[in-house]
Amino acid sequence: MDMEKKKYPSVKSNLYNGYVEVPEVIRKASGILINGKRFKSFMFTTDIALIMNNDADAIMAVYPFTPHPAIIQAITSVSTIPIMAGIAGGTTQGTRSANMALFAEAHGCKAVVVNAPTPIDTIEQINEVIDIPIILTVVSEYTTIEKRIKAGVDIINVSGAGRTSEIVRELREKYPDLPIIATGGPTDESILETIKAGANAITYTPPSNGELFSRKMINYRALEKDRYEDD
């Protein structure tokens, strides 16, 4: 006989009412247990305002610039949830990447993220100096991961645009026990498809500040109209 799904109380403060919520369907993922904490949803952002106002399990703090300690320090100083910090890739390699990884760990990050072009020897250097997991971002089916796993990669993060679920499916068939994070796409259906393909956790890209401001302004205009009509 199936156990009845447990209900749980919810408490929300007045000023936290407008936080960004990740899609509920992500909760269907199995999650990845990292040092005793289960992670199902990762919010993909480096925006400090968004980092302070969301209900994701963790932040995937990866950005298209050379990784810098000041960015990691700024993000970790305001976040109330775990950070997975981007530290290496095409231009940042070797000793600098290892130092960035150690800096990230010292600031409480729960994992570091390396990009697909990261050389094997850089992954090995990072693995020698930190204890937290290394996440490798895979961008296509052409990314080779076997040697990178042997070098120290613990988790794969698939970001393959429209082919993400197919890449996840191929990886899951080849590596049944490999922890896989993946981008879920814009809809509940695409997220669920990625989970069914074998993703253990999902990265979610939130609305931009501009989009969120636009929604807020619509509400403000409606309030102003109501106030004007009541006067």
mmCIF file of C-alpha atoms in Angstrom, residues 7-178:
data_model
loop_
_atom_site.group_PDB
_atom_site.id
_atom_site.type_symbol
_atom_site.label_atom_id
_atom_site.label_comp_id
_atom_site.label_asym_id
_atom_site.label_seq_id
_atom_site.Cartn_x
_atom_site.Cartn_y
_atom_site.Cartn_z
ATOM 1 C CA LYS A 7 1.958 17.513 3.888
ATOM 2 C CA TYR A 8 4.240 20.127 5.307
ATOM 3 C CA PRO A 9 3.706 23.667 6.620
ATOM 4 C CA SER A 10 4.962 26.686 4.680
ATOM 5 C CA VAL A 11 6.047 30.017 6.117
ATOM 6 C CA LYS A 12 6.771 33.029 3.892
ATOM 7 C CA SER A 13 7.603 36.556 5.004
ATOM 8 C CA ASN A 14 5.853 39.551 3.412
ATOM 9 C CA LEU A 15 8.959 41.041 1.794
ATOM 10 C CA TYR A 16 10.111 37.682 0.364
ATOM 11 C CA ASN A 17 6.814 37.243 -1.457
ATOM 12 C CA GLY A 18 8.126 38.019 -4.931
ATOM 13 C CA TYR A 19 10.989 35.536 -5.087
ATOM 14 C CA VAL A 20 11.765 33.559 -8.261
ATOM 15 C CA GLU A 21 10.439 30.011 -8.089
ATOM 16 C CA VAL A 22 11.950 27.111 -10.011
ATOM 17 C CA PRO A 23 9.411 24.948 -11.897
ATOM 18 C CA GLU A 24 7.703 22.451 -9.591
ATOM 19 C CA VAL A 25 8.287 19.626 -12.089
ATOM 20 C CA ILE A 26 12.000 19.670 -11.215
ATOM 21 C CA ARG A 27 11.054 18.020 -7.923
ATOM 22 C CA LYS A 28 10.425 14.836 -9.905
ATOM 23 C CA ALA A 29 14.182 14.459 -10.418
ATOM 24 C CA SER A 30 16.047 12.037 -8.163
ATOM 25 C CA GLY A 31 18.556 14.644 -7.091
ATOM 26 C CA ILE A 32 22.280 14.335 -6.455
ATOM 27 C CA LEU A 33 23.594 13.818 -2.930
ATOM 28 C CA ILE A 34 26.668 16.002 -2.387
ATOM 29 C CA ASN A 35 28.288 15.570 1.009
ATOM 30 C CA GLY A 36 24.964 14.675 2.612
ATOM 31 C CA LYS A 37 22.755 17.332 0.959
ATOM 32 C CA ARG A 38 20.381 16.508 -1.909
ATOM 33 C CA PHE A 39 20.315 18.854 -4.900
ATOM 34 C CA LYS A 40 17.567 18.778 -7.544
ATOM 35 C CA SER A 41 17.390 22.368 -8.825
ATOM 36 C CA PHE A 42 20.250 24.670 -9.767
ATOM 37 C CA MET A 43 19.547 28.285 -10.696
ATOM 38 C CA PHE A 44 21.835 29.488 -13.484
ATOM 39 C CA THR A 45 22.730 33.076 -12.583
ATOM 40 C CA THR A 46 25.394 35.404 -11.240
ATOM 41 C CA ASP A 47 22.912 38.202 -10.525
ATOM 42 C CA ILE A 48 23.211 38.925 -6.807
ATOM 43 C CA ALA A 49 19.612 40.154 -6.523
ATOM 44 C CA LEU A 50 18.325 36.905 -8.046
ATOM 45 C CA ILE A 51 20.706 34.839 -5.926
ATOM 46 C CA MET A 52 19.157 36.369 -2.807
ATOM 47 C CA ASN A 53 15.568 35.824 -3.978
ATOM 48 C CA ASN A 54 14.880 32.294 -5.222
ATOM 49 C CA ASP A 55 13.850 28.857 -3.983
ATOM 50 C CA ALA A 56 16.409 26.729 -5.872
ATOM 51 C CA ASP A 57 18.561 24.177 -4.054
ATOM 52 C CA ALA A 58 21.780 25.814 -5.278
ATOM 53 C CA ILE A 59 23.277 28.399 -7.628
ATOM 54 C CA MET A 60 25.221 27.472 -10.775
ATOM 55 C CA ALA A 61 27.492 30.536 -10.929
ATOM 56 C CA VAL A 62 29.047 30.228 -14.372
ATOM 57 C CA TYR A 63 29.696 33.227 -16.616
ATOM 58 C CA PRO A 64 31.310 33.930 -20.023
ATOM 59 C CA PHE A 65 34.339 35.810 -18.685
ATOM 60 C CA THR A 66 37.660 34.902 -17.118
ATOM 61 C CA PRO A 67 36.886 33.575 -13.604
ATOM 62 C CA HIS A 68 37.901 36.019 -10.879
ATOM 63 C CA PRO A 69 38.154 35.638 -7.084
ATOM 64 C CA ALA A 70 36.231 38.898 -6.548
ATOM 65 C CA ILE A 71 33.182 37.458 -8.312
ATOM 66 C CA ILE A 72 33.217 34.306 -6.183
ATOM 67 C CA GLN A 73 33.658 36.412 -3.040
ATOM 68 C CA ALA A 74 30.760 38.700 -3.977
ATOM 69 C CA ILE A 75 28.395 35.832 -4.727
ATOM 70 C CA THR A 76 29.245 33.767 -1.653
ATOM 71 C CA SER A 77 28.952 36.828 0.591
ATOM 72 C CA VAL A 78 25.243 37.273 -0.210
ATOM 73 C CA SER A 79 23.969 33.786 -1.022
ATOM 74 C CA THR A 80 21.993 31.835 1.560
ATOM 75 C CA ILE A 81 22.153 28.645 -0.530
ATOM 76 C CA PRO A 82 25.107 26.594 -1.829
ATOM 77 C CA ILE A 83 27.188 27.842 -4.760
ATOM 78 C CA MET A 84 28.694 25.810 -7.594
ATOM 79 C CA ALA A 85 31.399 28.163 -8.914
ATOM 80 C CA GLY A 86 32.766 28.349 -12.433
ATOM 81 C CA ILE A 87 36.573 28.354 -12.290
ATOM 82 C CA ALA A 88 38.093 27.136 -15.572
ATOM 83 C CA GLY A 89 37.682 26.568 -19.281
ATOM 84 C CA GLY A 90 39.191 27.770 -22.530
ATOM 85 C CA THR A 91 41.409 30.670 -21.394
ATOM 86 C CA THR A 92 41.837 30.023 -17.667
ATOM 87 C CA GLN A 93 43.867 26.865 -17.143
ATOM 88 C CA GLY A 94 46.614 25.251 -15.096
ATOM 89 C CA THR A 95 47.774 26.729 -11.812
ATOM 90 C CA ARG A 96 45.412 29.703 -11.977
ATOM 91 C CA SER A 97 42.424 27.350 -12.261
ATOM 92 C CA ALA A 98 43.681 25.259 -9.337
ATOM 93 C CA ASN A 99 44.104 28.421 -7.253
ATOM 94 C CA MET A 100 40.598 29.562 -8.209
ATOM 95 C CA ALA A 101 39.228 26.187 -7.144
ATOM 96 C CA LEU A 102 40.966 26.399 -3.772
ATOM 97 C CA PHE A 103 39.658 29.953 -3.320
ATOM 98 C CA ALA A 104 36.117 28.774 -4.123
ATOM 99 C CA GLU A 105 36.353 25.953 -1.601
ATOM 100 C CA ALA A 106 37.704 28.331 1.046
ATOM 101 C CA HIS A 107 34.653 30.567 0.489
ATOM 102 C CA GLY A 108 32.220 27.740 1.077
ATOM 103 C CA CYS A 109 31.372 26.679 -2.493
ATOM 104 C CA LYS A 110 29.996 23.121 -2.619
ATOM 105 C CA ALA A 111 31.531 22.302 -6.027
ATOM 106 C CA VAL A 112 33.506 23.888 -8.842
ATOM 107 C CA VAL A 113 32.517 23.903 -12.515
ATOM 108 C CA VAL A 114 34.941 23.482 -15.427
ATOM 109 C CA ASN A 115 34.054 24.019 -19.079
ATOM 110 C CA ALA A 116 34.275 21.475 -21.880
ATOM 111 C CA PRO A 117 37.638 22.719 -23.288
ATOM 112 C CA THR A 118 39.413 22.313 -19.933
ATOM 113 C CA PRO A 119 42.586 20.238 -20.462
ATOM 114 C CA ILE A 120 43.053 16.941 -18.640
ATOM 115 C CA ASP A 121 46.145 18.180 -16.783
ATOM 116 C CA THR A 122 44.209 21.201 -15.473
ATOM 117 C CA ILE A 123 41.484 18.926 -14.103
ATOM 118 C CA GLU A 124 44.194 16.826 -12.438
ATOM 119 C CA GLN A 125 45.752 19.937 -10.851
ATOM 120 C CA ILE A 126 42.361 21.059 -9.547
ATOM 121 C CA ASN A 127 41.628 17.593 -8.194
ATOM 122 C CA GLU A 128 44.922 17.587 -6.278
ATOM 123 C CA VAL A 129 44.153 20.736 -4.281
ATOM 124 C CA ILE A 130 40.428 20.575 -3.446
ATOM 125 C CA ASP A 131 38.117 18.166 -1.678
ATOM 126 C CA ILE A 132 34.809 19.424 -3.130
ATOM 127 C CA PRO A 133 33.416 17.836 -6.341
ATOM 128 C CA ILE A 134 34.407 18.886 -9.855
ATOM 129 C CA ILE A 135 31.557 19.408 -12.330
ATOM 130 C CA LEU A 136 32.331 19.193 -16.062
ATOM 131 C CA THR A 137 30.048 21.019 -18.492
ATOM 132 C CA VAL A 138 29.348 18.987 -21.630
ATOM 133 C CA VAL A 139 28.095 21.019 -24.603
ATOM 134 C CA SER A 140 27.745 18.371 -27.304
ATOM 135 C CA GLU A 141 27.902 14.653 -27.965
ATOM 136 C CA TYR A 142 31.477 15.202 -29.174
ATOM 137 C CA THR A 143 32.771 16.065 -25.713
ATOM 138 C CA THR A 144 34.876 13.148 -24.499
ATOM 139 C CA ILE A 145 34.448 12.505 -20.784
ATOM 140 C CA GLU A 146 36.123 9.165 -20.016
ATOM 141 C CA LYS A 147 39.599 10.630 -19.443
ATOM 142 C CA ARG A 148 38.157 13.615 -17.613
ATOM 143 C CA ILE A 149 36.309 11.360 -15.187
ATOM 144 C CA LYS A 150 39.557 9.488 -14.537
ATOM 145 C CA ALA A 151 41.307 12.849 -14.013
ATOM 146 C CA GLY A 152 38.873 13.806 -11.230
ATOM 147 C CA VAL A 153 35.523 14.927 -12.644
ATOM 148 C CA ASP A 154 32.689 13.822 -10.324
ATOM 149 C CA ILE A 155 29.543 15.228 -11.979
ATOM 150 C CA ILE A 156 28.549 15.981 -15.576
ATOM 151 C CA ASN A 157 26.536 19.106 -16.428
ATOM 152 C CA VAL A 158 24.918 18.796 -19.877
ATOM 153 C CA SER A 159 24.177 22.011 -21.752
ATOM 154 C CA GLY A 160 23.528 20.879 -25.298
ATOM 155 C CA ALA A 161 20.728 23.250 -26.336
ATOM 156 C CA GLY A 162 18.080 21.324 -28.304
ATOM 157 C CA ARG A 163 20.063 18.087 -28.072
ATOM 158 C CA THR A 164 20.400 18.093 -24.293
ATOM 159 C CA SER A 165 17.959 15.251 -23.579
ATOM 160 C CA GLU A 166 19.537 13.093 -26.304
ATOM 161 C CA ILE A 167 23.030 13.669 -24.894
ATOM 162 C CA VAL A 168 21.755 12.859 -21.403
ATOM 163 C CA ARG A 169 20.176 9.639 -22.673
ATOM 164 C CA GLU A 170 23.415 8.538 -24.350
ATOM 165 C CA LEU A 171 25.452 9.301 -21.226
ATOM 166 C CA ARG A 172 22.987 7.480 -18.987
ATOM 167 C CA GLU A 173 23.150 4.364 -21.152
ATOM 168 C CA LYS A 174 26.948 4.368 -21.042
ATOM 169 C CA TYR A 175 27.317 5.441 -17.400
ATOM 170 C CA PRO A 176 24.345 4.143 -15.349
ATOM 171 C CA ASP A 177 25.591 5.582 -12.042
ATOM 172 C CA LEU A 178 27.068 8.876 -13.255
#
